[in-house]
Each structure stands twice: as structure tokens, then as C-alpha cells.
């Protein structure tokens, strides 16, 4: 049962309760280096979800090359949207709204998804909803696939919906944010990183120790063979604030690498990876649990690319005294199902945007 703040920012949208609860939303995501489209129903059920990753294209540059990303989005976006509709066995006329990432993200990437979404909205007459990518990461924890009797997902339980007040940790390649979600669409920003995002720290440290891009999965894999106590890297607790900082940790790894390189040829990559990963996980989990306690959150939600990290998932599940929601692995990194589900809750709230909407490459959660 969905309970929503009844205030409508845009009363023109039809508000028939049946139509809205069963609404089918097309989501489009092109904020960084994944081209994605998805159709979801009832805010939670994934009918189709496709992600075309550009990871291999960017690996040669050691990070995302913005112009290459935009060009690749142009090539991929129409086939991806077509396939998402085909796999859902739906036409645009069967849908209720189109949700598209408006920001934050790379300007040249965002405009590709935005222009395609506007074209589809214009052609179909469907409402268009611009979505904040960080909010969408949070809503990825509401998603589930249709239950299936056989196959890889057989027997997977549908998680209960997160309950409010909910302590939210977003850890992605571009952001690390701690927020209190008091109800659907209502956020109180508690803190954020003062320098590198957690994912950015994984990517930069991976490069320092000779691992490939993206660094998060590479560090996780290397760390499995390493000793997390081999090096005692610093933890920036930033007492009395809910902020994070990872640049000192990155510099400490760099110093260690330089001094190791003076005395030996091969770096102890697994030990460096495991010790770095443990330092990041300690701070992320420690501050999230402290904040949940301080703000009387009843549950915790962790989302964003870094929430795919096995050590982080295990540590927070073990240490938290309350229910912790973390999306399934394939929904942690960028996808369009999360854009569609955030779009559903905005749609239910009576919101939509005009065809004059522009992208917002810097759009903090606090401005929602
Ligand atoms: O959310 P996301 O797909 O894109 C942004 O919105 O930024 O996050 C990508 C980030 C990258 O920095 C990547 O290294 C990191 O998530 N990441 C991980 C793991 N998988 C992806 N970090 C740690 N462990 C992982 N398993
Ligand atoms: Zn993301």
C-alpha cells in the first residue's frame, strides 16, 4: 500500500487512483557511462530492464571519457528503449509516464537521454518526469523482479518495502551522502564527502596499485586474497559531523606504494586492497550506524555502485541492529529501473515537467 503526501505540484496530471497505483513507467538513464531503459509497474515490479555498459570502452582511458560516453549513448539509446518496450510486450500507448535522469551527471551524457525522453513524450502525449539520479539510487531498494517458479531467481523472497524514518547512505562513483528520509520524496541531508566520493576513492586507489577500471570490483576481488590488517591506513572520522573524507586515505596508500616500490619489485596488491577496503568500510558503516541511532531511524538503506561491495554489505548487515536494505547487485550500479521507480513516486505525487526542462549536471539531493 502506497501512502503519499497528497500535495500536488502539478494538478494537470490525471489522478485516478487505479491508474496511478498500477502505473507503468518507462525509465531512461544516461547520466554517466551506462545507457539504460526499463519499464516498471506499481513502483516496484520490473517488467524489463536493460543496461548497455560502456565500461570496456572507457577502461583504456582508466576512467570515463565524457565525449566518448556521449557518442556511445547516441548509438545505443534508441535500440535500448525499443528493446525495453519489446521485452515488456508494451507500446508507448500502454504506459502512463516517461521518467528520465535530469542530473547530477555528465552534461553531454544527460542531454542524450533527456532529448530522447522529450521526443517520446511529445510523440506519445505522455507526461515527462525529470529525476534526480541520487534519489533514484535510493529508490532502487524498492524494486523487485516478478517472482518465478524456476531458474536463477527461483525462491527469491520479495523484500518488504523500506520503512520511515529511514537512514540512507548513498555511495557511488560521484557521491557519498548520508540523509534521513522522513517519508517518500522527503530528505534531510545530514552530510556528504568533503573530497573524493567512496567509488572515486576505489577507482583512484585501484589505479595506484595497478588494478584496472572500474576500481571497485577490482579492489574487492584482489582484497579476497589479502590481509586487511597488513597496513594500518587512516580512518577520517570527522567527529561531530556527518561528513566523510577519503583523500587522506588515498594519499596514505600512495605514500605506502612509493615506499614499498623503493624496496621491492612487486607490490603486495592483495594486502593493499584489503587494508584500503577495510578502512573505507569501517568509516562508512561506523558513521551510518551512529547516524541511524542519533536520528532514531527505524531502518537503514545503502545504495549506489559501492553498495555492491561484498565487505560493505556483510559488515553493515552484521553490525546493524535494525533491518538494512541494499538493492540486489545488478541494481546497485546505474540502471533505468531505479529512474522509473523514482518517477513512479513523483508521478503519484502529481508531478511532471514541461518539454522546456533542461538537464541539471549539479543537482544535490538537498534541493529536492
Ligand atoms: O552508482 P554508480 O554505478 O555510478 C555513479 O552514479 O557514480 O557507481 C559506480 C562506482 C564506481 O566508482 C565503481 O568503482 C564502484 O561504484 N563500484 C564498487 C563496486 N562495484 C562498483 N565499489 C566497491 N566495490 C564494488 N563491488
Ligand atoms: Zn549512479
XYZ file of C-alpha atoms and ligand atoms in Angstrom:
395
model
C 0.000 0.000 0.000
C 1.452 3.320 -1.010
C 0.837 6.296 1.237
C 1.824 9.596 -0.236
C 1.954 13.228 0.589
C -1.178 14.416 -1.246
C 0.258 17.824 -2.217
C 0.322 18.134 -5.974
C 2.904 20.294 -7.672
C 1.198 19.829 -10.973
C -2.531 19.407 -10.884
C -2.888 18.831 -14.667
C -1.795 15.198 -14.330
C -4.745 12.808 -14.125
C -5.076 11.484 -10.592
C -7.342 8.470 -10.992
C -6.222 6.289 -8.041
C -6.420 2.996 -10.023
C -4.436 4.321 -12.935
C -1.799 5.700 -10.630
C -1.286 2.684 -8.393
C -0.988 0.408 -11.457
C 1.022 2.959 -13.405
C 3.616 1.710 -15.866
C 6.602 3.972 -16.214
C 9.362 3.966 -18.820
C 12.692 4.950 -17.265
C 15.674 6.297 -19.235
C 19.173 6.721 -17.761
C 22.247 8.215 -19.477
C 23.934 10.218 -16.703
C 27.387 8.654 -16.988
C 28.640 5.612 -18.893
C 25.623 3.278 -18.919
C 22.811 3.616 -21.452
C 19.732 2.136 -19.824
C 15.979 1.787 -20.306
C 13.388 -0.048 -18.212
C 9.673 -0.460 -17.731
C 8.313 -0.886 -14.236
C 4.833 -1.316 -12.836
C 3.319 -0.346 -9.490
C 6.545 1.374 -8.462
C 8.280 -1.892 -7.622
C 7.837 -4.570 -10.271
C 10.474 -4.692 -13.039
C 8.818 -5.644 -16.350
C 12.001 -5.095 -18.348
C 15.379 -3.538 -17.609
C 18.312 -3.165 -19.984
C 21.728 -1.663 -19.343
C 24.339 -1.187 -22.096
C 27.586 -0.677 -20.219
C 30.430 1.298 -21.793
C 32.945 0.029 -19.256
C 35.176 -1.655 -21.838
C 35.302 1.484 -23.994
C 36.466 3.616 -21.057
C 38.822 1.067 -19.465
C 41.584 2.058 -21.923
C 41.423 5.637 -20.536
C 41.371 4.475 -16.871
C 38.068 6.346 -16.291
C 35.043 7.775 -18.090
C 35.928 9.864 -21.172
C 32.929 12.248 -21.454
C 32.918 12.766 -25.253
C 33.225 9.034 -25.870
C 30.345 8.447 -23.429
C 28.019 10.896 -25.235
C 28.769 9.402 -28.637
C 28.124 5.912 -27.358
C 24.808 6.969 -25.742
C 23.687 8.331 -29.147
C 24.454 4.978 -30.777
C 22.752 2.871 -28.121
C 19.788 4.776 -26.725
C 17.122 4.009 -29.372
C 17.831 0.252 -29.600
C 17.850 0.057 -25.792
C 14.499 1.860 -25.417
C 12.966 -0.246 -28.237
C 14.189 -3.477 -26.659
C 12.953 -2.482 -23.195
C 9.454 -1.919 -24.659
C 9.602 -5.118 -26.737
C 10.685 -7.217 -23.764
C 7.845 -5.701 -21.725
C 5.422 -6.521 -24.623
C 4.186 -2.953 -24.383
C 3.848 0.042 -26.673
C 4.266 3.652 -25.570
C 0.466 3.939 -25.575
C 0.308 1.289 -22.798
C 2.415 3.453 -20.470
C 1.486 6.211 -18.023
C 4.643 8.347 -17.922
C 8.258 8.674 -19.020
C 10.915 9.293 -16.347
C 14.405 10.433 -17.321
C 17.550 11.290 -15.385
C 17.849 15.079 -15.207
C 21.030 15.174 -13.075
C 23.517 15.066 -11.480
C 25.809 13.660 -14.154
C 27.895 14.445 -17.222
C 26.153 17.246 -19.183
C 26.839 15.714 -22.602
C 25.522 12.329 -21.466
C 22.445 13.675 -19.675
C 21.213 15.615 -22.728
C 21.076 12.474 -24.874
C 18.612 10.709 -22.561
C 16.723 13.949 -21.942
C 16.236 14.705 -25.646
C 15.110 11.173 -26.419
C 12.657 11.263 -23.492
C 11.288 14.608 -24.668
C 10.836 13.273 -28.218
C 8.954 10.217 -26.915
C 6.812 12.368 -24.601
C 5.975 14.754 -27.436
C 5.086 11.918 -29.817
C 3.010 9.968 -27.275
C 1.498 12.753 -25.179
C 2.758 11.001 -22.028
C 3.817 13.084 -19.007
C 7.584 13.596 -18.717
C 9.263 13.489 -15.289
C 12.863 14.625 -14.653
C 14.527 12.529 -11.967
C 17.409 13.160 -9.609
C 19.905 10.307 -10.061
C 20.719 10.164 -6.321
C 17.053 9.873 -5.399
C 16.782 7.095 -7.984
C 19.654 5.183 -6.355
C 17.663 5.287 -3.101
C 14.516 4.023 -4.834
C 16.428 1.072 -6.318
C 15.811 -0.626 -2.963
C 12.053 -0.677 -3.699
C 12.463 -2.728 -6.885
C 11.916 -6.430 -7.430
C 11.577 -8.799 -10.371
C 8.463 -10.874 -10.982
C 8.558 -13.993 -8.808
C 9.480 -17.031 -10.956
C 8.986 -20.698 -10.051
C 12.227 -21.896 -11.741
C 15.563 -20.539 -12.845
C 18.190 -18.333 -11.273
C 15.739 -16.218 -9.290
C 13.553 -19.095 -8.052
C 12.691 -18.857 -4.391
C 13.974 -15.291 -4.001
C 11.772 -13.532 -1.477
C 10.330 -10.115 -2.301
C 11.797 -7.795 0.321
C 9.360 -5.711 2.353
C 9.358 -2.003 1.469
C 11.727 0.189 3.499
C 10.029 1.984 6.419
C 10.465 5.598 7.532
C 12.292 7.352 9.120
C 14.990 5.679 7.065
C 18.717 6.400 7.330
C 20.120 6.484 3.794
C 23.750 6.070 2.714
C 24.401 6.735 -0.981
C 27.829 5.577 -2.121
C 28.506 5.926 -5.834
C 31.295 6.948 -8.187
C 30.399 10.618 -7.869
C 28.683 10.917 -4.468
C 28.834 9.855 -0.848
C 25.852 11.196 1.071
C 24.152 10.486 4.348
C 20.493 11.530 4.562
C 17.437 10.947 6.672
C 14.417 10.034 4.557
C 11.385 11.006 6.584
C 8.781 9.888 4.058
C 8.533 9.252 0.323
C 10.387 12.037 -1.543
C 11.402 13.815 1.689
C 15.094 14.046 2.508
C 17.105 15.729 5.197
C 20.733 15.825 4.100
C 22.996 15.064 7.061
C 26.432 15.038 5.454
C 28.487 14.202 2.396
C 32.055 13.691 1.332
C 34.251 16.758 1.543
C 36.542 15.495 -1.215
C 36.516 12.162 -3.088
C 33.371 10.039 -3.312
C 33.762 6.486 -1.976
C 33.616 4.994 -5.503
C 36.090 7.574 -6.756
C 38.484 6.538 -3.945
C 38.137 2.876 -5.019
C 38.828 3.859 -8.647
C 41.849 6.058 -7.810
C 43.425 3.602 -5.364
C 42.926 0.764 -7.860
C 44.965 2.753 -10.375
C 47.684 3.424 -7.744
C 48.124 -0.271 -7.045
C 47.970 -1.300 -10.702
C 44.379 -2.584 -10.946
C 42.021 -1.895 -13.831
C 38.977 0.395 -14.150
C 36.396 0.285 -12.609
C 38.391 0.030 -9.411
C 35.646 -1.069 -7.012
C 35.113 -4.605 -8.335
C 38.887 -4.971 -8.979
C 39.775 -4.000 -5.389
C 37.042 -6.254 -3.995
C 38.433 -9.210 -5.972
C 42.068 -8.552 -5.022
C 41.101 -7.989 -1.357
C 39.658 -11.510 -1.129
C 43.235 -12.881 -1.175
C 44.647 -10.191 1.133
C 45.057 -9.408 4.806
C 43.014 -6.340 5.855
C 45.333 -5.822 8.854
C 48.538 -5.799 6.743
C 48.606 -1.980 6.595
C 47.001 0.340 9.103
C 45.543 3.056 6.885
C 43.901 6.130 8.480
C 40.155 6.472 9.085
C 38.837 10.061 8.832
C 36.036 10.047 11.400
C 35.407 13.835 11.184
C 33.874 13.767 14.671
C 30.781 15.891 15.330
C 29.852 15.986 11.665
C 28.128 13.525 9.320
C 30.664 14.241 6.589
C 33.225 11.912 5.046
C 36.714 12.365 3.624
C 38.670 9.815 1.604
C 41.518 11.906 0.169
C 43.796 11.373 3.215
C 43.314 7.620 2.896
C 44.146 7.771 -0.810
C 47.326 9.774 -0.036
C 48.304 7.257 2.674
C 48.020 4.425 0.118
C 50.110 6.450 -2.358
C 52.844 7.011 0.265
C 52.869 3.324 1.172
C 53.092 2.336 -2.504
C 56.032 4.707 -3.079
C 57.961 3.458 -0.061
C 57.254 -0.196 -0.990
C 58.445 0.420 -4.546
C 61.816 1.589 -3.195
C 62.491 -1.760 -1.545
C 60.720 -4.377 -3.673
C 59.650 -5.006 -7.248
C 56.169 -6.444 -6.766
C 53.546 -4.623 -4.731
C 51.554 -6.675 -2.192
C 48.414 -5.764 -4.157
C 46.019 -8.057 -2.279
C 47.101 -6.758 1.152
C 46.954 -3.126 -0.001
C 43.483 -3.674 -1.487
C 42.167 -5.471 1.609
C 43.572 -2.857 4.021
C 42.221 0.042 1.954
C 38.799 -1.590 1.573
C 38.542 -2.224 5.306
C 39.381 1.424 6.074
C 36.588 2.631 3.749
C 34.056 0.101 5.050
C 34.845 0.899 8.717
C 34.067 4.587 8.253
C 31.002 4.109 6.029
C 29.444 1.560 8.371
C 30.514 3.298 11.609
C 29.070 6.674 10.644
C 25.881 5.212 9.159
C 25.120 3.234 12.322
C 25.892 6.253 14.527
C 23.580 8.454 12.446
C 20.785 5.856 12.466
C 20.993 5.844 16.254
C 21.230 9.618 16.620
C 18.221 10.336 14.348
C 16.084 7.404 15.567
C 15.888 5.822 12.129
C 13.888 2.577 12.170
C 15.724 1.101 9.159
C 18.838 1.688 7.062
C 19.190 1.785 3.264
C 22.519 1.631 1.400
C 22.559 2.294 -2.367
C 24.828 3.322 -5.261
C 27.606 1.461 -7.060
C 29.758 0.903 -3.956
C 26.826 -0.808 -2.204
C 27.677 -3.789 -4.457
C 30.798 -4.239 -2.319
C 30.645 -7.590 -0.525
C 32.690 -6.438 2.507
C 30.449 -3.388 2.977
C 27.264 -5.449 2.647
C 28.496 -8.064 5.115
C 29.746 -5.510 7.672
C 26.565 -3.447 7.785
C 24.280 -6.480 7.872
C 26.311 -7.930 10.760
C 26.638 -4.744 12.802
C 23.228 -3.077 12.375
C 20.599 -3.752 14.996
C 17.770 -2.886 12.567
C 16.701 -4.008 9.090
C 19.170 -2.955 6.369
C 18.010 -2.621 2.748
C 20.604 -2.949 -0.009
C 19.475 -3.466 -3.619
C 20.395 -6.690 -5.420
C 23.822 -6.450 -7.086
C 22.551 -5.682 -10.600
C 20.566 -2.695 -9.275
C 23.427 -1.167 -7.239
C 25.175 0.310 -10.263
C 23.444 2.629 -12.725
C 20.234 1.338 -14.301
C 16.941 2.730 -15.582
C 14.581 0.699 -13.370
C 15.599 2.939 -10.464
C 14.802 6.036 -12.559
C 11.378 4.594 -13.366
C 10.570 3.752 -9.731
C 11.571 7.236 -8.527
C 9.439 8.514 -11.432
C 6.504 6.461 -10.171
C 6.582 8.122 -6.743
C 6.929 11.592 -8.315
C 4.052 10.741 -10.726
C 1.921 9.571 -7.816
C 2.643 12.901 -6.183
C 1.117 14.639 -9.202
C 4.414 15.943 -10.561
C 5.553 16.276 -14.134
C 7.839 18.559 -16.121
C 7.468 20.607 -19.274
C 9.225 19.993 -22.568
C 11.407 23.018 -21.752
C 13.069 21.105 -18.878
C 16.857 21.312 -19.009
C 19.423 18.927 -17.526
C 20.980 19.788 -14.128
C 24.560 18.389 -14.114
C 24.995 19.525 -10.468
C 21.758 18.790 -8.643
C 22.176 17.966 -4.956
C 19.664 15.805 -3.099
C 19.206 18.717 -0.695
C 17.486 20.724 -3.460
C 14.660 18.217 -3.850
O 26.378 4.287 -8.942
P 27.402 4.029 -9.971
O 27.155 2.908 -10.963
O 27.681 5.296 -10.824
C 27.596 6.582 -10.301
O 26.460 7.093 -10.161
O 28.684 7.107 -9.972
O 28.771 3.768 -9.186
C 29.964 3.468 -9.836
C 31.035 3.305 -8.772
C 32.448 3.163 -9.343
O 33.305 4.065 -8.665
C 32.801 1.720 -9.031
O 34.191 1.525 -8.811
C 32.009 1.481 -7.769
O 30.785 2.145 -7.981
N 31.749 0.052 -7.531
C 32.236 -0.636 -6.466
C 31.851 -1.991 -6.650
N 31.125 -2.070 -7.808
C 31.076 -0.816 -8.327
N 32.964 -0.220 -5.413
C 33.333 -1.150 -4.499
N 33.020 -2.474 -4.618
C 32.286 -2.929 -5.658
N 31.977 -4.219 -5.758
Zn 24.822 6.227 -10.084
